Coordinates of C-alpha atoms in Angstrom, one line a residue:
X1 CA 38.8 1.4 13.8
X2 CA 36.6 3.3 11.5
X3 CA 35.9 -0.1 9.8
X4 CA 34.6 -1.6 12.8
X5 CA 32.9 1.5 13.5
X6 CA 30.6 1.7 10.5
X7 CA 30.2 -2.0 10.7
X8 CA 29.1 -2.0 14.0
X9 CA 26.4 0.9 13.0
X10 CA 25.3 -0.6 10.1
X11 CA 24.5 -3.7 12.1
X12 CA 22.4 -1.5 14.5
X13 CA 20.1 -0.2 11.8
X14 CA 19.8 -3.9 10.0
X15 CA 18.5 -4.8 13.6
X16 CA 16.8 -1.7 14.5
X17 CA 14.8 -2.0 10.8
X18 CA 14.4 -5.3 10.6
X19 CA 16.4 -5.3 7.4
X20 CA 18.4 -8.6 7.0
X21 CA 21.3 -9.1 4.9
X22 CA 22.8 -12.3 3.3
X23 CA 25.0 -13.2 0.3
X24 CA 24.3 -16.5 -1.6
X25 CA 26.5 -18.6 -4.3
X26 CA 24.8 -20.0 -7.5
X27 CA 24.3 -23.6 -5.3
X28 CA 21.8 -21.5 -2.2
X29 CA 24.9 -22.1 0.3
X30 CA 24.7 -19.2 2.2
X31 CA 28.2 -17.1 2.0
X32 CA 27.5 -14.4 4.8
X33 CA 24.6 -13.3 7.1
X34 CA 24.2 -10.7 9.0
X35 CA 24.7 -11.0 12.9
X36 CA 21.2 -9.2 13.9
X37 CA 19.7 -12.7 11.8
X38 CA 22.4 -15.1 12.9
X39 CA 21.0 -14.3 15.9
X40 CA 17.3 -15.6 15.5
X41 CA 18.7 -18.3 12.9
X42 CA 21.6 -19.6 13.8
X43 CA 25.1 -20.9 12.6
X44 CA 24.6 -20.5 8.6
X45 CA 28.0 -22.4 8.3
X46 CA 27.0 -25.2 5.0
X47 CA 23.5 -24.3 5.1
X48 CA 20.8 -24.0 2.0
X49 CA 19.2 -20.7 1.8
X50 CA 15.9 -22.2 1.7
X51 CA 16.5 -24.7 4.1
X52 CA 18.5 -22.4 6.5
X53 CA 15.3 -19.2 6.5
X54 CA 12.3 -21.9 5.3
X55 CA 12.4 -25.7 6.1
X56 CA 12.8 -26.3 3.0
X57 CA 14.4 -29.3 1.3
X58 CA 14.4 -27.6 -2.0
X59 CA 14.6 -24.1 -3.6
X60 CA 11.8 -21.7 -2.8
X61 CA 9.2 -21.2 -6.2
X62 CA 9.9 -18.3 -7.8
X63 CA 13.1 -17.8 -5.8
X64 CA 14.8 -14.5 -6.6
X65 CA 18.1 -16.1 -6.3
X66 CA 18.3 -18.0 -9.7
X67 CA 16.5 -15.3 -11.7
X68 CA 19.0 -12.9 -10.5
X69 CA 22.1 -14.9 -11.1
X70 CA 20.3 -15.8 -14.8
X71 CA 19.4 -12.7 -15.6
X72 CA 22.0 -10.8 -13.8
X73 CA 19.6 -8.1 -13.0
X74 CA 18.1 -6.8 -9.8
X75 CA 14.8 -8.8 -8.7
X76 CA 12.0 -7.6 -6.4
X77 CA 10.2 -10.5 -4.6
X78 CA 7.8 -10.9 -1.3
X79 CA 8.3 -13.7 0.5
X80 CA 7.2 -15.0 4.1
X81 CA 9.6 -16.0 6.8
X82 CA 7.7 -19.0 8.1
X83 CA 10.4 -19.6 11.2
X84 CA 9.3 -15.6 11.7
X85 CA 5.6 -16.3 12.7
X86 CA 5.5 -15.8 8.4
X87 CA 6.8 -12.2 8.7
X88 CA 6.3 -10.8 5.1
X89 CA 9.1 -9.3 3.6
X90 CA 10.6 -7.2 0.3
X91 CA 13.8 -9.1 -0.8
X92 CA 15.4 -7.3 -2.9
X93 CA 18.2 -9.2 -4.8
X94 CA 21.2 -8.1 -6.5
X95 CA 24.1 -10.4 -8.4
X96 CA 27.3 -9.3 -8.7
X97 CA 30.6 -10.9 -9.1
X98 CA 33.6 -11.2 -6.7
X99 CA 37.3 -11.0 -7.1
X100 CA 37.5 -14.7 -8.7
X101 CA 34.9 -13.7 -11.0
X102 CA 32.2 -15.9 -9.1
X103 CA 28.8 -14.7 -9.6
X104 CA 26.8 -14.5 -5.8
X105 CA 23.7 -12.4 -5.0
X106 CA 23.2 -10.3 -2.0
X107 CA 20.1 -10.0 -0.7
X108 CA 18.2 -7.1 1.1
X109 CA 15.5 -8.2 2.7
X110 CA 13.3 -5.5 4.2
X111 CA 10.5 -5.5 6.6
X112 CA 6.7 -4.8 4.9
X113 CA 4.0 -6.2 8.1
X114 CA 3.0 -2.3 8.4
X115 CA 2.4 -1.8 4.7
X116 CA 0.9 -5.5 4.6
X117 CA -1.4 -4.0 7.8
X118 CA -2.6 -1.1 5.5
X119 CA -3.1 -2.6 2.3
X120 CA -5.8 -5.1 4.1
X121 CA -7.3 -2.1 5.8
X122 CA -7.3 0.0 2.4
X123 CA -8.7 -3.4 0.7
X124 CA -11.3 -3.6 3.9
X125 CA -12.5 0.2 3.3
X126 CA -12.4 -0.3 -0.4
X127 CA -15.0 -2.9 -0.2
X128 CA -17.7 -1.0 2.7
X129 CA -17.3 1.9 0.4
X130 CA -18.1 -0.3 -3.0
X131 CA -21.2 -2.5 -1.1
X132 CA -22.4 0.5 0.7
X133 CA -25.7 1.8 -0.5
X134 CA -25.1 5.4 0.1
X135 CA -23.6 7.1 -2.6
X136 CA -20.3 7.9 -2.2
X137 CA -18.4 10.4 -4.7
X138 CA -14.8 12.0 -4.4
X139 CA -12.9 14.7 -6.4
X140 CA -10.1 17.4 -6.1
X141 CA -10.7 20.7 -4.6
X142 CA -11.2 22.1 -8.0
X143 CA -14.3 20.0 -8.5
X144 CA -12.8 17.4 -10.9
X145 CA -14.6 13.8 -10.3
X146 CA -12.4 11.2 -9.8
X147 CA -13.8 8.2 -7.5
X148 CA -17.3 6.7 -7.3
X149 CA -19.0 3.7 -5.9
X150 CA -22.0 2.1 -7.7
X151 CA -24.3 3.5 -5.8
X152 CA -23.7 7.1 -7.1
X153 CA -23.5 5.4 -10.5
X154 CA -26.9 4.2 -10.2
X155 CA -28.2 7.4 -8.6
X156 CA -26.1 10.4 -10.7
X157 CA -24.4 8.5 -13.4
X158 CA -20.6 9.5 -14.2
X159 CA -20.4 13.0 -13.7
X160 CA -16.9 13.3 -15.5
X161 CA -15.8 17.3 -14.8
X162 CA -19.4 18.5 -14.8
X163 CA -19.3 21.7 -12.3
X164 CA -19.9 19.6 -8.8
X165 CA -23.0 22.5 -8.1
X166 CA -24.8 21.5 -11.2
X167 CA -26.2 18.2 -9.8
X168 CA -27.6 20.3 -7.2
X169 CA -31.1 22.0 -7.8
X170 CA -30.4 25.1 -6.2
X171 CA -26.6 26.2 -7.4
X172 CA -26.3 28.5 -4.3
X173 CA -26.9 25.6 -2.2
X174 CA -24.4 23.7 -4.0
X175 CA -21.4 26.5 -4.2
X176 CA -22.1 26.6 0.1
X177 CA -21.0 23.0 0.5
X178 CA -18.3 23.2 -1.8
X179 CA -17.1 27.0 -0.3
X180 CA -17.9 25.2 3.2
X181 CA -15.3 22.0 2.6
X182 CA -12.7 24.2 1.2
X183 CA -12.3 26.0 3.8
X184 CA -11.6 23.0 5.8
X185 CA -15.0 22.0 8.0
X186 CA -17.9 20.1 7.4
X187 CA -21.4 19.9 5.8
X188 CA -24.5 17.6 6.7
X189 CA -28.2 18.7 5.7
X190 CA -31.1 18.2 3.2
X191 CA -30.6 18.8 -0.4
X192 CA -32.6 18.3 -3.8
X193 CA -30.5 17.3 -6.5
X194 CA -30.9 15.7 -10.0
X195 CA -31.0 12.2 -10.7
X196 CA -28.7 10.8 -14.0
X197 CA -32.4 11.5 -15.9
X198 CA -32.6 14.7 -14.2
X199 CA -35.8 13.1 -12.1
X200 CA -35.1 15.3 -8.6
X201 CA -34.1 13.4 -5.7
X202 CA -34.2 14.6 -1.8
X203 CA -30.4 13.4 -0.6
X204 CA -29.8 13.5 2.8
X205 CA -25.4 14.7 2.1
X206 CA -22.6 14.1 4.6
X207 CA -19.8 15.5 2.8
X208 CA -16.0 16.7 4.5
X209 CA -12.5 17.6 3.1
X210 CA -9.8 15.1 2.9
X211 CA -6.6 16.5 3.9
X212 CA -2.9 15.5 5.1
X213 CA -1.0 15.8 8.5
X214 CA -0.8 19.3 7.4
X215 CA -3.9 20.3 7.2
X216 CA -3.9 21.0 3.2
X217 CA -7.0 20.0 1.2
X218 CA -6.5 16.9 -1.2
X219 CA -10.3 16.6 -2.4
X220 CA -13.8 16.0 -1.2
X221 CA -15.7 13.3 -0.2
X222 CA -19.4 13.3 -0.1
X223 CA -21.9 10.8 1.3
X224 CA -25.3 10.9 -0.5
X225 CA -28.0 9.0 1.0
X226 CA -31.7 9.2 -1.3
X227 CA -34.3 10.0 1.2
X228 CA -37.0 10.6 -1.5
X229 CA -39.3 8.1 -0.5
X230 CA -38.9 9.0 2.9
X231 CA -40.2 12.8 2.8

């Protein structure tokens, strides 16, 4: 009864997660799959792995299956269930031997659309910020440099751990943004700071603290815009 119990419940979170589970011989026949994907693929009974999750008449390039069983180490591989409107996924695939001493691999195959979702928006925003012409600088609360795009290349140079109020003519002005970001808000105005050949440059600065769900600082981001030729 416990058994059942624990198989019944590790069935629900397969399902819930969108994890699937299979175990596959050193030929691709498929020796067990879960019932949460028996469900949306039907009877396994003599199937091919890549047939059976891919159309496929052959085995899948770079299949994880016949690395595994040659290596007989764990491999990490992405793949795309094309029956699954090409749902991507992390299959994770681990050989092992059973009581007759046949090698087999089970197969973990998790779920990764969201973090597929958010790598293309972090490659999306990685690009504005890159083509953008302001320029747009980051560092840790401490003032250490760390990110910037090449339009603050052109304008400041790299700034490495150069004191962030030096660039600024006035230092006051310079310590208020940073004293004003730390202590979690905002800061927009007019500045003069130097250029990379200490030329002075009016900058029109955006700049805000980036922080987590809990509200603690993880750095600074600042948005310079050069306004010289328009004062």
């Amino acid at each position: 009864e416990r058994t059942r119990t624990l198989k019944t419940q590790m069935e629900f979170i397969l399902g819930a997660t969108k994890t699937g589970l299979d175990i596959i011989d050193g030929e691709f026949n498929i020796r067990y799959i879960d019932p949460q994907w028996q469900k949306v693929y039907g009877d396994p009974t003599s199937r091919k792995c890549y047939e059976y999750f891919m159309g496929r008449n052959d085995p899948c390039p770079d299949c994880g299956v016949g690395k595994a069983l040659k290596d007989k180490a764990v491999t990490v591989t992405e793949e795309v269930l094309v029956k699954e409107n090409s749902r991507p996924v992390q299959v994770t695939t681990m050989p092992f031997q059973n009581d007759q001493g046949e090698w087999l691999v089970a197969e973990v195959n998790v779920d990764i659309a969201e973090r597929k979702r958010a790598e293309e928006a972090l490659h999306l925003f990685k690009d504005l910020v890159e083509h953008s012409s302001d320029a747009i600088g980051m560092s840790t609360p401490d003032g250490r440099h760390y990110y910037q795009n090449e339009a603050f290349d052109r304008l400041f140079g790299d700034v490495g751990d150069c004191p962030p109020e030096t660039a600024y003519v006035d230092h006051t002005v310079g310590k208020q943004v940073f004293d004003t970001i730390l202590g979690g808000g905002s800061w927009q105005g007019d500045v003069t700071m130097f250029k990379k050949d200490r030329t002075i440059l009016d900058i029109f600065l955006r700049a805000y603290a980036i922080q987590n769900q809990d509200g603690r600082i993880l750095g600074l981001v600042g948005l310079h815009t050069d306004i010289t030729e328009q004062k």
